[in-house]
């Protein structure tokens, strides 16, 4: 396009200088171009081992070039880099586990994304989402009132399933402040209802904030860390205002990573810790079952496998909790291979799902590795504790004819839990 | 010239090697104090040690277990690279002659075997760069250069000992020259991974441990 502004090398260099750390320098010096990281990457495996998909190469042709040229690249070059930085890497960090030096290619790709974002080179949908965060505080442009109404509606409707179901909004001094992915109020309000049912049944003292209820942080993936920091700050502020003991993130992967591990740095917290403890639905539900706060009628009978989301099981500390919860819920839990922190990315992460239709084909090709992992388990049920993984695996299901059903923990628990008599909806209404 | 190479140059090379490496480590350390808050917030000595140790073991890490042939090649290469010069009888004798300090050594026959193993594994590593597309695509001229810098001291040492190709004293001259080159270049090229390995692994070990995850 002719009306495009010329590339501003200074803005690119400002990002690079901000990220010029001793560890980045050490990585650039130590990489021996040994290629050991290649086979760790599902993009490489799914694309017939084409060398252009090996991790180090992807970092080299993006961040490497930007550093070498000191930001003096053309728009065309940036466009090519964009297809690599967003279209060939989900920042899943599996390659860091495979590199003998632990070089974090994902972080380099992230820095490259930040550089490009300053030039508005970024998948359009992600840039729109940045805007939506600024205007509405969430990725789906939902006004706070609408969110609160959805919760009220869901609580009321849920009383058919659980007597006196409540969704407390802005309750102070609660133990848990539960926050959701705005996809839930927008398309899947049932998710909110089910989470509420589980917490209610467990007798939890919990709440949801009327502002700061958005858990996702897709700006982390667009490379706009300023907005990413604002989103995190809003979350922390909400919890502090309500004096909640913990923030609990819904079944979403990157939201947990953003709030617990990256957010503290964006918002400059001392000691790199969030000001309010951050936990996740997987851990919360795990503890409810473990402590017997939730009882089951019976376990799930059919063989079921578990998708370990990268941001929970590799970049988060929840691998073992996911497995433990599966064991407690299922008679026949069949883990995928490789598993837990070594699990492959499904290709829904890194912003891929919200990047939309333009990137769907790439997603389906690269998702082949996950589709095969699932197929090998022979299971017809897959438990997926992350929204982006859910969308991706549902798409893979169609693409590769897997014939599976995807479930979330809250859905499964609601199906299996044994409610005490006083919580069971009575027959009074029916008698009327 | 001979006298310079066989005398002062050796000491200069050692000095450059030691001071250069220390300087690299210190400057990175100083920089990290300023730029790598992440590391100091989450440094976990246990995880750092475990991560280094696992990756020093031939099959200590999952990625290496998954590619045992490559792992074997790498380990033979590195073990021979360190043991051979350290315990070669010729080196020990020279050292004792010059400094009067006794240094343990391996019998010549064993050194010979180690050298051959080294040369073979080095050729294997070079071969990978030519044959495997995913290695070839990231290989740059400087990778070939550092390969030569490590290969030549061993080759010339072997040839000198077996009195092949050139008169032994000329070959020995080349051997010392290349050996010094390797020492001098080590801190300033990719060869610096010899000591940077410990820093980057300590970091990644801690960084993943913070998230309850292992890197081995
Ligand atoms: S990033 Fe690590 S594994 Fe990949 S080529 Fe470089 S040193 Fe080897
Ligand atoms: S972070 Fe994941 S997707 Fe990106 S290069 Fe590494 S393994 Fe591949």
Short mmCIF file of N, CA and C in Angstrom, two decimals, chain A residues 20-23 25 27 29-35 38 44 51 54 56-57 60 93 97-102 104 261-262 265 271-272 314-317 338 341-342, chain B residues 24 28 31-32 35-38 41-42 55 62-63 66 74 128-129 133-135 137-138 140 143 190 193 196-197 200-201 203-204 207-208 210-211 213-216:
data_model
loop_
_atom_site.label_atom_id
_atom_site.label_comp_id
_atom_site.label_asym_id
_atom_site.label_seq_id
_atom_site.Cartn_x
_atom_site.Cartn_y
_atom_site.Cartn_z
N UNK A 20 17.46 -5.80 25.56
CA UNK A 20 18.87 -6.18 25.48
C UNK A 20 19.36 -6.59 26.86
N UNK A 21 19.19 -7.87 27.15
CA UNK A 21 19.55 -8.35 28.48
C UNK A 21 20.78 -9.26 28.39
N UNK A 22 21.37 -9.53 29.54
CA UNK A 22 22.53 -10.42 29.57
C UNK A 22 22.14 -11.79 29.05
N UNK A 23 20.91 -12.19 29.35
CA UNK A 23 20.56 -13.55 28.91
C UNK A 23 20.38 -13.59 27.40
N UNK A 25 21.98 -11.74 25.26
CA UNK A 25 23.35 -11.71 24.72
C UNK A 25 24.00 -13.08 24.82
N UNK A 27 22.54 -15.93 24.91
CA UNK A 27 21.92 -16.84 23.95
C UNK A 27 22.48 -16.62 22.55
N UNK A 29 25.29 -15.51 21.78
CA UNK A 29 26.69 -15.97 21.71
C UNK A 29 26.81 -17.48 21.75
N UNK A 30 25.91 -18.16 22.47
CA UNK A 30 26.13 -19.60 22.66
C UNK A 30 25.52 -20.47 21.59
N UNK A 31 24.52 -20.00 20.89
CA UNK A 31 23.86 -20.89 19.93
C UNK A 31 24.89 -21.46 18.97
N UNK A 32 25.02 -22.78 18.94
CA UNK A 32 26.02 -23.43 18.09
C UNK A 32 25.41 -23.87 16.76
N UNK A 33 24.20 -23.43 16.48
CA UNK A 33 23.52 -23.87 15.25
C UNK A 33 23.58 -25.39 15.12
N UNK A 34 23.31 -26.05 16.21
CA UNK A 34 23.42 -27.51 16.20
C UNK A 34 22.17 -28.18 15.67
N UNK A 35 21.06 -27.45 15.67
CA UNK A 35 19.83 -28.00 15.11
C UNK A 35 19.07 -28.94 16.04
N UNK A 38 15.28 -28.54 16.41
CA UNK A 38 14.34 -28.77 15.29
C UNK A 38 13.19 -29.68 15.66
N UNK A 44 7.66 -27.80 12.68
CA UNK A 44 8.67 -28.50 11.89
C UNK A 44 8.20 -29.92 11.56
N UNK A 51 13.25 -27.46 6.67
CA UNK A 51 14.19 -26.75 7.55
C UNK A 51 13.74 -25.33 7.90
N UNK A 54 12.41 -24.87 11.41
CA UNK A 54 13.13 -25.19 12.65
C UNK A 54 13.28 -23.91 13.48
N UNK A 56 15.45 -22.26 15.50
CA UNK A 56 16.52 -21.27 15.44
C UNK A 56 16.44 -20.46 14.16
N UNK A 57 16.09 -21.11 13.08
CA UNK A 57 15.98 -20.40 11.80
C UNK A 57 14.90 -19.31 11.89
N UNK A 60 16.18 -16.45 13.74
CA UNK A 60 17.22 -15.76 12.98
C UNK A 60 16.64 -14.85 11.90
N UNK A 93 7.35 -22.74 23.71
CA UNK A 93 8.58 -22.96 24.50
C UNK A 93 9.04 -24.40 24.58
N UNK A 97 13.23 -26.41 25.85
CA UNK A 97 13.54 -27.62 26.61
C UNK A 97 14.52 -28.50 25.87
N UNK A 98 14.55 -28.36 24.57
CA UNK A 98 15.39 -29.22 23.74
C UNK A 98 16.77 -28.65 23.48
N UNK A 99 16.91 -27.33 23.62
CA UNK A 99 18.21 -26.72 23.32
C UNK A 99 19.19 -27.02 24.45
N UNK A 100 20.39 -27.49 24.13
CA UNK A 100 21.36 -27.78 25.19
C UNK A 100 21.66 -26.56 26.05
N UNK A 101 21.49 -25.38 25.49
CA UNK A 101 21.79 -24.15 26.25
C UNK A 101 20.52 -23.50 26.79
N UNK A 102 19.39 -24.12 26.54
CA UNK A 102 18.15 -23.54 27.02
C UNK A 102 17.83 -22.19 26.40
N UNK A 104 15.91 -19.47 24.63
CA UNK A 104 14.47 -19.29 24.51
C UNK A 104 14.08 -18.64 23.19
N UNK A 261 2.86 -15.23 35.73
CA UNK A 261 4.30 -15.22 35.47
C UNK A 261 4.82 -14.00 34.72
N UNK A 262 4.06 -13.52 33.76
CA UNK A 262 4.58 -12.40 32.95
C UNK A 262 4.06 -11.07 33.49
N UNK A 265 5.97 -8.67 35.77
CA UNK A 265 7.05 -7.88 35.17
C UNK A 265 6.51 -6.71 34.35
N UNK A 271 9.92 -8.12 43.34
CA UNK A 271 10.17 -9.57 43.45
C UNK A 271 9.53 -10.41 42.35
N UNK A 272 8.97 -9.76 41.35
CA UNK A 272 8.40 -10.54 40.25
C UNK A 272 7.22 -11.40 40.65
N UNK A 314 3.61 -26.46 30.78
CA UNK A 314 5.03 -26.19 30.54
C UNK A 314 5.39 -24.83 31.11
N UNK A 315 4.66 -23.81 30.71
CA UNK A 315 4.94 -22.47 31.22
C UNK A 315 4.18 -22.18 32.51
N UNK A 316 3.48 -23.15 32.99
CA UNK A 316 2.79 -23.01 34.27
C UNK A 316 3.09 -24.25 35.09
N UNK A 317 2.64 -24.26 36.33
CA UNK A 317 3.04 -25.35 37.22
C UNK A 317 1.92 -26.36 37.42
N UNK A 338 4.01 -37.45 23.63
CA UNK A 338 4.57 -37.12 24.93
C UNK A 338 3.57 -36.31 25.77
N UNK A 341 4.67 -31.64 30.74
CA UNK A 341 5.45 -30.49 30.30
C UNK A 341 6.11 -30.72 28.94
N UNK A 342 6.12 -31.96 28.48
CA UNK A 342 6.73 -32.24 27.17
C UNK A 342 5.67 -32.29 26.07
N UNK B 24 34.60 -12.01 29.93
CA UNK B 24 33.28 -12.25 29.33
C UNK B 24 32.25 -12.58 30.41
N UNK B 28 29.08 -10.10 31.52
CA UNK B 28 27.69 -10.57 31.45
C UNK B 28 27.04 -10.53 32.83
N UNK B 31 26.18 -7.01 33.63
CA UNK B 31 25.03 -6.58 32.84
C UNK B 31 23.74 -7.21 33.39
N UNK B 32 23.84 -8.47 33.77
CA UNK B 32 22.64 -9.16 34.22
C UNK B 32 22.07 -8.51 35.48
N UNK B 35 19.94 -5.89 33.98
CA UNK B 35 18.90 -6.18 32.99
C UNK B 35 18.08 -7.45 33.27
N UNK B 36 18.53 -8.31 34.16
CA UNK B 36 17.86 -9.59 34.29
C UNK B 36 17.28 -9.82 35.68
N UNK B 37 16.36 -8.92 36.00
CA UNK B 37 15.71 -9.01 37.29
C UNK B 37 15.00 -10.37 37.43
N UNK B 38 14.43 -10.82 36.33
CA UNK B 38 13.74 -12.11 36.30
C UNK B 38 14.61 -13.19 36.93
N UNK B 41 15.16 -12.72 40.75
CA UNK B 41 13.94 -12.96 41.51
C UNK B 41 13.69 -14.45 41.71
N UNK B 42 14.17 -15.24 40.76
CA UNK B 42 13.76 -16.65 40.78
C UNK B 42 14.91 -17.62 40.77
N UNK B 55 22.42 -32.15 31.81
CA UNK B 55 22.87 -31.95 30.42
C UNK B 55 24.33 -32.29 30.22
N UNK B 62 16.06 -35.63 28.42
CA UNK B 62 15.12 -36.28 27.51
C UNK B 62 15.45 -36.05 26.03
N UNK B 63 15.77 -34.82 25.64
CA UNK B 63 16.08 -34.61 24.21
C UNK B 63 17.26 -35.47 23.75
N UNK B 66 16.30 -38.98 23.26
CA UNK B 66 15.51 -39.19 22.05
C UNK B 66 16.39 -39.29 20.80
N UNK B 74 28.20 -36.10 20.13
CA UNK B 74 28.54 -34.88 20.87
C UNK B 74 29.41 -35.19 22.09
N UNK B 128 27.13 -33.60 9.73
CA UNK B 128 25.76 -33.18 10.03
C UNK B 128 25.46 -31.85 9.35
N UNK B 129 26.41 -30.94 9.43
CA UNK B 129 26.19 -29.61 8.85
C UNK B 129 25.97 -29.68 7.34
N UNK B 133 19.38 -31.11 6.45
CA UNK B 133 18.87 -29.81 6.00
C UNK B 133 18.60 -28.83 7.14
N UNK B 134 18.11 -29.35 8.29
CA UNK B 134 17.77 -28.43 9.37
C UNK B 134 19.02 -27.90 10.08
N UNK B 135 20.15 -28.55 9.90
CA UNK B 135 21.39 -28.02 10.46
C UNK B 135 22.05 -27.12 9.44
N UNK B 137 20.72 -25.29 7.20
CA UNK B 137 20.06 -24.00 6.99
C UNK B 137 20.50 -22.95 8.02
N UNK B 138 20.96 -23.40 9.19
CA UNK B 138 21.39 -22.41 10.20
C UNK B 138 22.92 -22.32 10.31
N UNK B 140 26.51 -21.11 9.44
CA UNK B 140 27.10 -19.92 8.82
C UNK B 140 28.59 -20.17 8.63
N UNK B 143 30.58 -20.95 11.65
CA UNK B 143 30.50 -22.28 12.24
C UNK B 143 31.58 -23.19 11.68
N UNK B 190 32.07 -18.33 19.05
CA UNK B 190 31.05 -19.25 19.53
C UNK B 190 31.62 -20.30 20.47
N UNK B 193 30.87 -20.97 24.21
CA UNK B 193 29.81 -21.80 24.81
C UNK B 193 30.39 -22.75 25.85
N UNK B 196 29.89 -20.40 28.73
CA UNK B 196 28.55 -19.78 28.77
C UNK B 196 27.46 -20.83 29.01
N UNK B 197 27.77 -22.05 28.61
CA UNK B 197 26.82 -23.15 28.85
C UNK B 197 26.31 -23.13 30.29
N UNK B 200 23.86 -20.08 30.90
CA UNK B 200 22.53 -20.17 30.28
C UNK B 200 21.72 -21.32 30.88
N UNK B 201 22.39 -22.40 31.20
CA UNK B 201 21.65 -23.52 31.80
C UNK B 201 21.16 -23.19 33.20
N UNK B 203 20.32 -20.36 34.18
CA UNK B 203 19.16 -19.50 34.00
C UNK B 203 17.92 -20.31 33.64
N UNK B 204 18.04 -21.13 32.62
CA UNK B 204 16.84 -21.82 32.15
C UNK B 204 16.36 -22.83 33.19
N UNK B 207 14.47 -20.75 35.60
CA UNK B 207 13.29 -20.18 34.97
C UNK B 207 12.17 -21.22 34.83
N UNK B 208 12.52 -22.41 34.43
CA UNK B 208 11.50 -23.44 34.30
C UNK B 208 11.09 -23.97 35.68
N UNK B 210 10.75 -22.36 38.31
CA UNK B 210 9.79 -21.39 38.82
C UNK B 210 8.38 -21.77 38.39
N UNK B 211 8.29 -22.45 37.27
CA UNK B 211 6.98 -22.88 36.76
C UNK B 211 6.77 -24.37 36.98
N UNK B 213 8.58 -26.86 36.20
CA UNK B 213 8.85 -27.66 35.02
C UNK B 213 10.34 -27.96 34.93
N UNK B 214 10.65 -29.10 34.34
CA UNK B 214 12.05 -29.47 34.18
C UNK B 214 12.52 -29.21 32.75
N UNK B 215 13.81 -29.06 32.61
CA UNK B 215 14.36 -28.88 31.27
C UNK B 215 15.31 -30.02 30.94
N UNK B 216 15.06 -31.15 31.51
CA UNK B 216 15.95 -32.28 31.19
C UNK B 216 15.19 -33.57 31.24
#
